[in-house]
Short mmCIF file of C-alpha atoms in Angstrom, two decimals:
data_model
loop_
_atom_site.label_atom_id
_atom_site.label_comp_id
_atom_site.label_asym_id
_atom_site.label_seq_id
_atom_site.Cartn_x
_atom_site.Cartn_y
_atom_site.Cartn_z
CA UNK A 1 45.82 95.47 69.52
CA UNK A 2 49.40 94.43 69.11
CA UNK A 3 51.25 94.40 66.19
CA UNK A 4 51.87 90.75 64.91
CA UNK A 5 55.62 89.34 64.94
CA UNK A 6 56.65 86.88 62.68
CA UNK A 7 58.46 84.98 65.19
CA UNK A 8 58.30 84.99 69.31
CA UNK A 9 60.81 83.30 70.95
CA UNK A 10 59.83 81.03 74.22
CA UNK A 11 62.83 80.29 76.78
CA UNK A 12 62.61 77.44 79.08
CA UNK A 13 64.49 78.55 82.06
CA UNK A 14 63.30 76.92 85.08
CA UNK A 15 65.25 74.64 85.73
CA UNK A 16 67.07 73.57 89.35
CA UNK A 17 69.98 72.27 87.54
CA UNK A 18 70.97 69.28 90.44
CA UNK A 19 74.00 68.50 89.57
CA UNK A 20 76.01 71.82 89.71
CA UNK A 21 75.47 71.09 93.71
CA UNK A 22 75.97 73.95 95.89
CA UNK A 23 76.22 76.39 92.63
CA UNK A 24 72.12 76.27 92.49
CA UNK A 25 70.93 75.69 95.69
CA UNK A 26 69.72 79.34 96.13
CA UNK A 27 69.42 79.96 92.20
CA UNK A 28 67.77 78.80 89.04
CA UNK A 29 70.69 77.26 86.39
CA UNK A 30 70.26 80.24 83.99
CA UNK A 31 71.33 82.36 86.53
CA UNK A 32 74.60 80.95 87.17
CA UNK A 33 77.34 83.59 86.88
CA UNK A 34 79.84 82.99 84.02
CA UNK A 35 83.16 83.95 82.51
CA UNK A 36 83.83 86.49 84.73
CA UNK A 37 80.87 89.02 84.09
CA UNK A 38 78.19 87.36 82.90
CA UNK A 39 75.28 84.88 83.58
CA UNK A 40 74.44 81.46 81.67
CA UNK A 41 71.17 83.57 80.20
CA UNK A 42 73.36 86.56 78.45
CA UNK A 43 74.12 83.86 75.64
CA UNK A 44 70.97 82.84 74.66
CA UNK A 45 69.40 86.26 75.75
CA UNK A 46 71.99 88.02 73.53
CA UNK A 47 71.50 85.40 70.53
CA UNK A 48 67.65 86.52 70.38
CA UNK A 49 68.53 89.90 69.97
CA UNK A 50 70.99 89.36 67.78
CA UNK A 51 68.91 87.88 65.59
CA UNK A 52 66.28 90.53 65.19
CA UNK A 53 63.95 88.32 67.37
CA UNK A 54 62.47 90.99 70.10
CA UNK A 55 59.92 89.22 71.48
CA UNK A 56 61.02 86.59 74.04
CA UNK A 57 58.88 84.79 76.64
CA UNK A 58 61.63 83.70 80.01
CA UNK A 59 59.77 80.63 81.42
CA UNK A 60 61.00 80.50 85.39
CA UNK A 61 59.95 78.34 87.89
CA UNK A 62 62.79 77.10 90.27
CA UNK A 63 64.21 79.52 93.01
CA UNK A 64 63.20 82.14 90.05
CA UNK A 65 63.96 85.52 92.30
CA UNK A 66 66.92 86.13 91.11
CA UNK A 67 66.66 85.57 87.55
CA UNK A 68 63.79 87.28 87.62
CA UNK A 69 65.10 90.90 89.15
CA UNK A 70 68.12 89.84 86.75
CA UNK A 71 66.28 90.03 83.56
CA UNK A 72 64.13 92.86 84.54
CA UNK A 73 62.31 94.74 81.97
CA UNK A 74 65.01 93.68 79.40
CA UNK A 75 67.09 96.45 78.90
CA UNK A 76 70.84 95.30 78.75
CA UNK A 77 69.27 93.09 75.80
CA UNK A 78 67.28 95.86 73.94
CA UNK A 79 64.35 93.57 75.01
CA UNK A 80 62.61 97.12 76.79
CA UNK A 81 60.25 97.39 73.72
CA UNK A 82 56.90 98.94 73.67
CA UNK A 83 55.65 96.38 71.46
CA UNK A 84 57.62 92.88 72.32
CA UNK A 85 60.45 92.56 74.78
CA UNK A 86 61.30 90.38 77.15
CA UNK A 87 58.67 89.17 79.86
CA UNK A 88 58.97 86.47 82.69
CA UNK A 89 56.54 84.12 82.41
CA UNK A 90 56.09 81.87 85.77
CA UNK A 91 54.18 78.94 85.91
CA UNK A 92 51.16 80.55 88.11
CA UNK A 93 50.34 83.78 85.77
CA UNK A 94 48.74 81.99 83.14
CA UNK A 95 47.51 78.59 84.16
CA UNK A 96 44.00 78.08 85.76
CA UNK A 97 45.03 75.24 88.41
CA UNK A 98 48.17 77.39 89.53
CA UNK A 99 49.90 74.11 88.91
CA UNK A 100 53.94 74.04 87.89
CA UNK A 101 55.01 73.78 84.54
CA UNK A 102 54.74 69.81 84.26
CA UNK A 103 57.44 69.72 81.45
CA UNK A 104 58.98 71.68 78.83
CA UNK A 105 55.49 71.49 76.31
CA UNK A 106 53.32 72.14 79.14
CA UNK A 107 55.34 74.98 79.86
CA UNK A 108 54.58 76.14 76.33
CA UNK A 109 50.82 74.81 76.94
CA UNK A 110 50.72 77.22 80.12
CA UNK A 111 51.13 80.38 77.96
CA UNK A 112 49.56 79.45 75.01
CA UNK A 113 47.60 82.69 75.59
CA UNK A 114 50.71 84.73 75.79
CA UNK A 115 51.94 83.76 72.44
CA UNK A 116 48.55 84.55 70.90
CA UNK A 117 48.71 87.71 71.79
CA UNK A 118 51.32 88.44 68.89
CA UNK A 119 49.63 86.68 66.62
CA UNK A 120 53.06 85.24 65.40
CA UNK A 121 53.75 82.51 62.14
CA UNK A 122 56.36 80.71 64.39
CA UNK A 123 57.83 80.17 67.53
CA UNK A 124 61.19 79.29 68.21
CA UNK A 125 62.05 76.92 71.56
CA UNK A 126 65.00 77.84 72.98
CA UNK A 127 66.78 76.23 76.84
CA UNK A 128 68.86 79.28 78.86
CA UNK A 129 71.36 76.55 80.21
CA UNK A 130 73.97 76.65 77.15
CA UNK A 131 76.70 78.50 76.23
CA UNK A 132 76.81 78.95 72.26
CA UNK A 133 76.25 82.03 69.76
CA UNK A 134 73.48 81.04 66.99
CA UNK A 135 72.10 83.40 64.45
CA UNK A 136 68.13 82.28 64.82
CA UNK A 137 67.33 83.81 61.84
CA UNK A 138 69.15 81.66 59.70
CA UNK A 139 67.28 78.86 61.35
CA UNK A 140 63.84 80.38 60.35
CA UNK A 141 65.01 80.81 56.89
CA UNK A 142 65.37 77.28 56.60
CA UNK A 143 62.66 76.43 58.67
CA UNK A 144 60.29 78.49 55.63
CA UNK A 145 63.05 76.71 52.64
CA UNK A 146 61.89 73.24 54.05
CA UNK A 147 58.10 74.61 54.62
CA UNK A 148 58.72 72.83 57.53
CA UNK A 149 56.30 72.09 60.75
CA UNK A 150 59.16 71.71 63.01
CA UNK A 151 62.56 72.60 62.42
CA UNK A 152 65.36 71.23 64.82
CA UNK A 153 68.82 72.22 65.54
CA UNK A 154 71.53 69.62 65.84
CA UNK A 155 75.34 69.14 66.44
CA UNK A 156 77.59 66.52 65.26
CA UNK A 157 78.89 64.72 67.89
CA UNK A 158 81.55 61.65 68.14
CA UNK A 159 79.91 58.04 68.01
CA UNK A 160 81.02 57.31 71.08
CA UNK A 161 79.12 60.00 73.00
CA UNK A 162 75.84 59.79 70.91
CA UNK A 163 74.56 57.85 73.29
CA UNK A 164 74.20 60.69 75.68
CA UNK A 165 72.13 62.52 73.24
CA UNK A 166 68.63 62.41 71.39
CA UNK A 167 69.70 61.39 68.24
CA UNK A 168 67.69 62.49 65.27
CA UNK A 169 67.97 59.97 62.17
CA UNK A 170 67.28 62.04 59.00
CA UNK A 171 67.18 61.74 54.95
CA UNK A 172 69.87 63.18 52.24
CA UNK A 173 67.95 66.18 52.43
CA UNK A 174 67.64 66.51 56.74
CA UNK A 175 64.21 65.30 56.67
CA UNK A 176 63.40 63.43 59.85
CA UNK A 177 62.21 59.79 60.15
CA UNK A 178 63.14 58.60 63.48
CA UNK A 179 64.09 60.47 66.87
CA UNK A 180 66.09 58.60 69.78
CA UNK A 181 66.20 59.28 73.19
CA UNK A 182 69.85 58.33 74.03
CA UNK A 183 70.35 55.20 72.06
CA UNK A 184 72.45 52.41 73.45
CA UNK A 185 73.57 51.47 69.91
CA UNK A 186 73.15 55.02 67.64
CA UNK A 187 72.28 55.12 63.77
CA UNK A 188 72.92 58.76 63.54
CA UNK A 189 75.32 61.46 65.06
CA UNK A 190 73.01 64.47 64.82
CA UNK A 191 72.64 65.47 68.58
CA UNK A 192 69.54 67.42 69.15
CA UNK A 193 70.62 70.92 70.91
CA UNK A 194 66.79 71.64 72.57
CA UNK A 195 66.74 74.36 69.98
CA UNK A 196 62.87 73.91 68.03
CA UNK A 197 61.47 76.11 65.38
CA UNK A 198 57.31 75.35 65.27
CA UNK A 199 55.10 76.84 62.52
CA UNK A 200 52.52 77.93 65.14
CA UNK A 201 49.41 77.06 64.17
CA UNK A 202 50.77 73.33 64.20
CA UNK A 203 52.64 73.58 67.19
CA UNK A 204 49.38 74.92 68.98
CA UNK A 205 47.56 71.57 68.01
CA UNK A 206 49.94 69.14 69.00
CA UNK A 207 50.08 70.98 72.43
CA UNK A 208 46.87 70.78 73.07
CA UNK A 209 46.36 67.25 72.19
CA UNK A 210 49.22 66.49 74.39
CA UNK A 211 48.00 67.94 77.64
CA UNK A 212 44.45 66.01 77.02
CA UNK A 213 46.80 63.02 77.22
CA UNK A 214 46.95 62.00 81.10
CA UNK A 215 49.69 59.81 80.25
CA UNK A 216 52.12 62.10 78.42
CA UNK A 217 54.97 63.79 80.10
CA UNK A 218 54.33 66.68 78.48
CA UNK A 219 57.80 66.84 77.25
CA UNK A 220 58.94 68.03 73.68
CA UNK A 221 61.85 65.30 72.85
CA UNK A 222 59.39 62.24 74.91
CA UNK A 223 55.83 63.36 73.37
CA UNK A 224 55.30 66.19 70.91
CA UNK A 225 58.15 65.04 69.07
CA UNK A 226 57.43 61.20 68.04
CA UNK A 227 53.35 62.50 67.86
CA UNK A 228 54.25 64.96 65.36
CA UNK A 229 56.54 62.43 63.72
CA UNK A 230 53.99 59.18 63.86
CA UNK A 231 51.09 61.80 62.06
CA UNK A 232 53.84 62.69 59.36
CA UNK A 233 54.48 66.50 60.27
CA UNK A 234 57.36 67.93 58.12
CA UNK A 235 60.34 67.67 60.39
CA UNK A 236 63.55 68.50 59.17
CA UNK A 237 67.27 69.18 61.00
CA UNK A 238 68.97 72.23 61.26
CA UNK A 239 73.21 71.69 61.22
CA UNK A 240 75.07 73.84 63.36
CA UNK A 241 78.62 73.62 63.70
CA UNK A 242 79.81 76.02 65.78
CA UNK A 243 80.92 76.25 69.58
CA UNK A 244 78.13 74.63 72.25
CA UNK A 245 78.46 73.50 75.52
CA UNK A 246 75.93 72.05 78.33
CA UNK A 247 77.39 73.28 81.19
CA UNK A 248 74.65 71.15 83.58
CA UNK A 249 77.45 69.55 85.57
CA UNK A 250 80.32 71.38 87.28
CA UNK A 251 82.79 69.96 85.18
CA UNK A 252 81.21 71.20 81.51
CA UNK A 253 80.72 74.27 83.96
CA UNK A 254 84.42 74.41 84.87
CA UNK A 255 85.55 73.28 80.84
CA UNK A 256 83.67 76.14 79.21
CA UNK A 257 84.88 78.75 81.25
CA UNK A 258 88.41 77.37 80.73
CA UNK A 259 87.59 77.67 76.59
CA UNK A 260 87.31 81.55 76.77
CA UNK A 261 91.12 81.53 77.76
CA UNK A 262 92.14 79.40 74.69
CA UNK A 263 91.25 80.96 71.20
CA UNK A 264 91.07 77.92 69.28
CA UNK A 265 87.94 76.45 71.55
CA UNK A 266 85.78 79.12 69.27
CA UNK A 267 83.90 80.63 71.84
CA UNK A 268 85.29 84.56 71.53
CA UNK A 269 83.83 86.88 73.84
CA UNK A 270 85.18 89.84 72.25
CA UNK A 271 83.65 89.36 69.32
CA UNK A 272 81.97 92.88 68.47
CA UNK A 273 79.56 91.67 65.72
CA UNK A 274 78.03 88.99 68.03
CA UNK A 275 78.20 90.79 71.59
CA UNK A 276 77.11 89.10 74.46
CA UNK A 277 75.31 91.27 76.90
CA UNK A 278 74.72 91.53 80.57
CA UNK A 279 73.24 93.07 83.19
CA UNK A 280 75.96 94.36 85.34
CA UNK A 281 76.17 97.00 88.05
CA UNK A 282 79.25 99.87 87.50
CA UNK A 283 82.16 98.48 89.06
CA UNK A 284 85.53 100.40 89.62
CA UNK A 285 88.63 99.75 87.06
CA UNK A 286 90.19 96.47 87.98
CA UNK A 287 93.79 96.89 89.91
CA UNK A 288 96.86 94.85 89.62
CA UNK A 289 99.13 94.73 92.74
CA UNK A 290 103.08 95.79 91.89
CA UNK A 291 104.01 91.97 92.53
CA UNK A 292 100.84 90.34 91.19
CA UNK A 293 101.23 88.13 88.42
CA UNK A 294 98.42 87.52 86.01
CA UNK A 295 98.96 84.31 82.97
CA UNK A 296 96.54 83.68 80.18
CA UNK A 297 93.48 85.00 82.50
CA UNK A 298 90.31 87.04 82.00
CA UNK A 299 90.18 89.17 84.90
CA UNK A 300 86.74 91.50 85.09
CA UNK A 301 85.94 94.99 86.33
CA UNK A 302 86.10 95.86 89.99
CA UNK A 303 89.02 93.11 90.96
CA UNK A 304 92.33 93.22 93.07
CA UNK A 305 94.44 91.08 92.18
CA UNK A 306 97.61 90.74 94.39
CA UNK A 307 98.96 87.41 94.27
CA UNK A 308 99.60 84.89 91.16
CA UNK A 309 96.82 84.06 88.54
CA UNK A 310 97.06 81.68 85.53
CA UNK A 311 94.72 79.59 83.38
CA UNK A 312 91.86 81.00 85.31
CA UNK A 313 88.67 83.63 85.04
CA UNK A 314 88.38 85.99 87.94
CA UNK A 315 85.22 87.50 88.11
CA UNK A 316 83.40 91.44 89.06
CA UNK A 317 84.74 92.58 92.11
CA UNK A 318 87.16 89.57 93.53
CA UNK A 319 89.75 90.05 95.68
CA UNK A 320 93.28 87.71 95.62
CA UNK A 321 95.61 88.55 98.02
CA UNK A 322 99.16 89.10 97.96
CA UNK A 323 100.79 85.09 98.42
CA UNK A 324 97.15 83.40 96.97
CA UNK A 325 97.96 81.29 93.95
CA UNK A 326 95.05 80.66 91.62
CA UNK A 327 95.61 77.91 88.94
CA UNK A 328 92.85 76.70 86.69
CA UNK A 329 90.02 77.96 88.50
CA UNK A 330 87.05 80.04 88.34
CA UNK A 331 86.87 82.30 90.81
CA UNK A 332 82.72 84.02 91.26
CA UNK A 333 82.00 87.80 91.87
CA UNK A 334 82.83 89.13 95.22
CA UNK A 335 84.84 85.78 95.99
CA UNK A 336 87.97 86.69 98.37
CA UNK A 337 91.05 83.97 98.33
CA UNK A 338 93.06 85.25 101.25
CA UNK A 339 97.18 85.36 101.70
CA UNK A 340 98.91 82.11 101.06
CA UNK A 341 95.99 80.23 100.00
CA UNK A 342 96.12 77.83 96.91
CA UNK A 343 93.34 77.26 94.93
CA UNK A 344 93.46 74.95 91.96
CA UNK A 345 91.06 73.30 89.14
CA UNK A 346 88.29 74.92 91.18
CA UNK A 347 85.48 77.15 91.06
CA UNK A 348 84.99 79.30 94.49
CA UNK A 349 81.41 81.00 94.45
CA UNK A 350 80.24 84.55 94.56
CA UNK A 351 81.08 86.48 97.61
CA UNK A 352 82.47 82.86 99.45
CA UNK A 353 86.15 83.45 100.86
CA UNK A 354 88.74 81.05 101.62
CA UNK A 355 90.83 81.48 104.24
CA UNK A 356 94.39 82.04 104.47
CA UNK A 357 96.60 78.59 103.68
CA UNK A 358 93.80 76.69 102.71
CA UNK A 359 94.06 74.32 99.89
CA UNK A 360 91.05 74.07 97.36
CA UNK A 361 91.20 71.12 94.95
CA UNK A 362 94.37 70.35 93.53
CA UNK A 363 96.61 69.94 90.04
CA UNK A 364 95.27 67.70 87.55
CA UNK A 365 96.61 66.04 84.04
CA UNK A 366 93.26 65.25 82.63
CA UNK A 367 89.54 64.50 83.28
CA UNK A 368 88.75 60.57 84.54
CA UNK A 369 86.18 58.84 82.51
CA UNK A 370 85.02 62.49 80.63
CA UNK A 371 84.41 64.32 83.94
CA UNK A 372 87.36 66.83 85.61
CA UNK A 373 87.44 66.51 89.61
CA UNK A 374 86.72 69.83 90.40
CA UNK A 375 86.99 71.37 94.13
CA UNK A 376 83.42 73.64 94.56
CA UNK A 377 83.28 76.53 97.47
CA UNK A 378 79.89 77.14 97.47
CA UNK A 379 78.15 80.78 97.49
CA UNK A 380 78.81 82.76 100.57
CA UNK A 381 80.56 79.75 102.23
CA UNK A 382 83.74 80.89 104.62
CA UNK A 383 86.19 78.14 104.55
CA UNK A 384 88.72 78.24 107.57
CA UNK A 385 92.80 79.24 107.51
CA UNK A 386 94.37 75.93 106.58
CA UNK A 387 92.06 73.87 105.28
CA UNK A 388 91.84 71.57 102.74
CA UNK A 389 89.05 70.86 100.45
CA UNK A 390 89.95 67.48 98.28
CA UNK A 391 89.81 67.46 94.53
CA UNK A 392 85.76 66.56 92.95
CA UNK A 393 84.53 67.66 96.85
CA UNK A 394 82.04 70.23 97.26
CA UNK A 395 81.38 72.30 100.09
CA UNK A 396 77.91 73.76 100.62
CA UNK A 397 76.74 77.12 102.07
CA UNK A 398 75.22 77.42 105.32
#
């Protein structure tokens, strides 16, 4: 029998992620490396464990592989537990059909059995596509304060981009009366993060109600949501104001890697009473060629960096010749930008090279319309001496 936890944590990570292009065409989202050592998981990962939550369910489904030897048995995390830990949770262990998770509740649905197991008061709904640190446990406290059903966490954002948002329209006192799925004209600007905090045994119900529904879309923010809300479930909001970012699009990809260079974005990596942790293999000291130059860069273990780097993050084991000039870019692990080549506002994937004087993307004063025109070398792509990938153009492997 296993020892109840107060709280298990569920993370929806199965998702293809579309539009970062070439970035996930062999790899699930999550696994997506960033800021020079680390993958899109470590946040949210690290934030669970943080917290004192050690009991985390990683729901994969799309090209899930990877993510899956990444995570392993949880150890970077101090998820290897003999009672809790981390445990990958694809859509065909638990479900009788074999079907695919159909959405993110029947996701939940699918390993309803899972959860049981631990017996647990709540579960907390967490996405592994964000970049953020979040103490959970402050969450739950006011979760219990509010003797809440469902407890949501939300970020004020500008009017003008509420519309991009589910917008949850709450009391004085952050009780919930009204959600909206990306309102044309908003009441509110409480943008819902995907971040849930269920009291179980309700949670459980509404699920299961929700997959007898043929029509539903089994979707949390679409269906369990507005059910819970039309039956008058306790729903209240959670404020968060610190540093989040969505980085489903290569330019929120591109921005938050560019906001670990800048201290006053609030994302701080070296931050030792909120590590983030990874899963990384030992790599060699980094080296710094005699006439290298390196400006307002993170550059990670294992690199040689010979030619001129500024504004950028250079990631495990890259290699930048002597004459490459690197401005504003991310460059992936094991990513080689030969001898006269000029890479800017790009990001070059892991273990792609680009050839000696080629151009990758190009200088920029600002995003158009909200969206940077990044340059993308996709994983293991080889692109050839001289040439010239445009600004917002993407260039796939294979």
């Amino acid at each position: 029998m296993l020892a109840r936890k107060e709280c298990v944590a569920m993370l929806l990570a199965g998702g293809q992620g579309t539009r970062l292009g070439a970035l996930t065409q062999n790899v699930a989202k999550p696994a997506v490396p960033f800021g020079g050592k680390y993958r899109i998981i470590d946040f949210t990962l690290s934030n669970t464990i943080n917290s004192d939550i050690d009991t985390i369910g990683v729901l994969t489904q799309y090209q899930p592989f990877e993510l899956n030897q990444y995570i392993g048995n949880g150890q970077p995390w101090d998820l290897d537990r003999l009672n809790g830990g981390a445990f990958v949770l694809p859509p065909y262990q638990k479900a009788k059909s074999g079907e695919w998770y159909k959405g993110t509740a029947n996701a939940i649905y699918q390993n309803i059995d899972f959860i049981d197991r631990y017996n647990p008061e709540y579960v907390l709904v967490l996405s592994g596509d964000h970049i953020y640190k979040m103490d959970y446990s402050k969450m739950l406290a006011h979760h219990k304060q509010k003797e809440a059903a469902c407890t949501i966490a939300v970020l004020d954002v500008p009017l003008e981009n509420a519309s991009r948002f589910g917008i949850m329209n709450a009391n004085p006192d952050g009780s919930i009366y009204e959600f909206e799925e990306k309102p044309k004209h908003p009441k509110s600007t409480k943008a819902s993060m995907g971040i849930y905090i269920f009291t179980w045994e309700k949670l459980k119900k509404y699920l299961i109600l929700d997959e007898e529904d043929k029509s539903s879309s089994n979707d949390f923010g679409k269906n369990i949501i507005p059910a819970m809300l039309i039956n008058g479930e306790r729903l209240f909001t959670y404020e968060f104001d610190g540093y989040w970012k969505d980085v489903g699009t290569i330019s929120s990809l591109w921005e938050a890697n560019m906001d670990i260079l800048d201290p006053a974005s609030g994302i701080n990596l070296n931050d030792r009473k909120w590590k983030i942790y990874a899963r990384n293999t030992a790599e060699p000291s980094h080296y710094v060629g005699e006439r290298a130059v390196i400006r307002n860069s993170v550059v990670s273990e294992g690199c040689e960096i010979f030619g001129f780097v500024e504004n950028s993050v250079i990631s495990r084991g890259a290699h930048i010749e002597d004459g490459a000039t690197i401005h504003d870019s991310i460059i992936m692990p094991g990513a080689v930008i030969r001898s006269g080549a000029v890479v800017r506002h790009a990001i070059v994937g892991w273990n792609a090279e680009v050839g000696a004087e080629a151009v990758v993307g190009s200088a920029q004063s600002g995003p158009e319309h909200g969206e940077w025109k990044i340059a993308v070398v996709g994983p293991d792509c080889k692109i050839a001496t001289a040439a010239v990938v445009e600004a917002g153009e993407m260039v796939y492997g294979g």
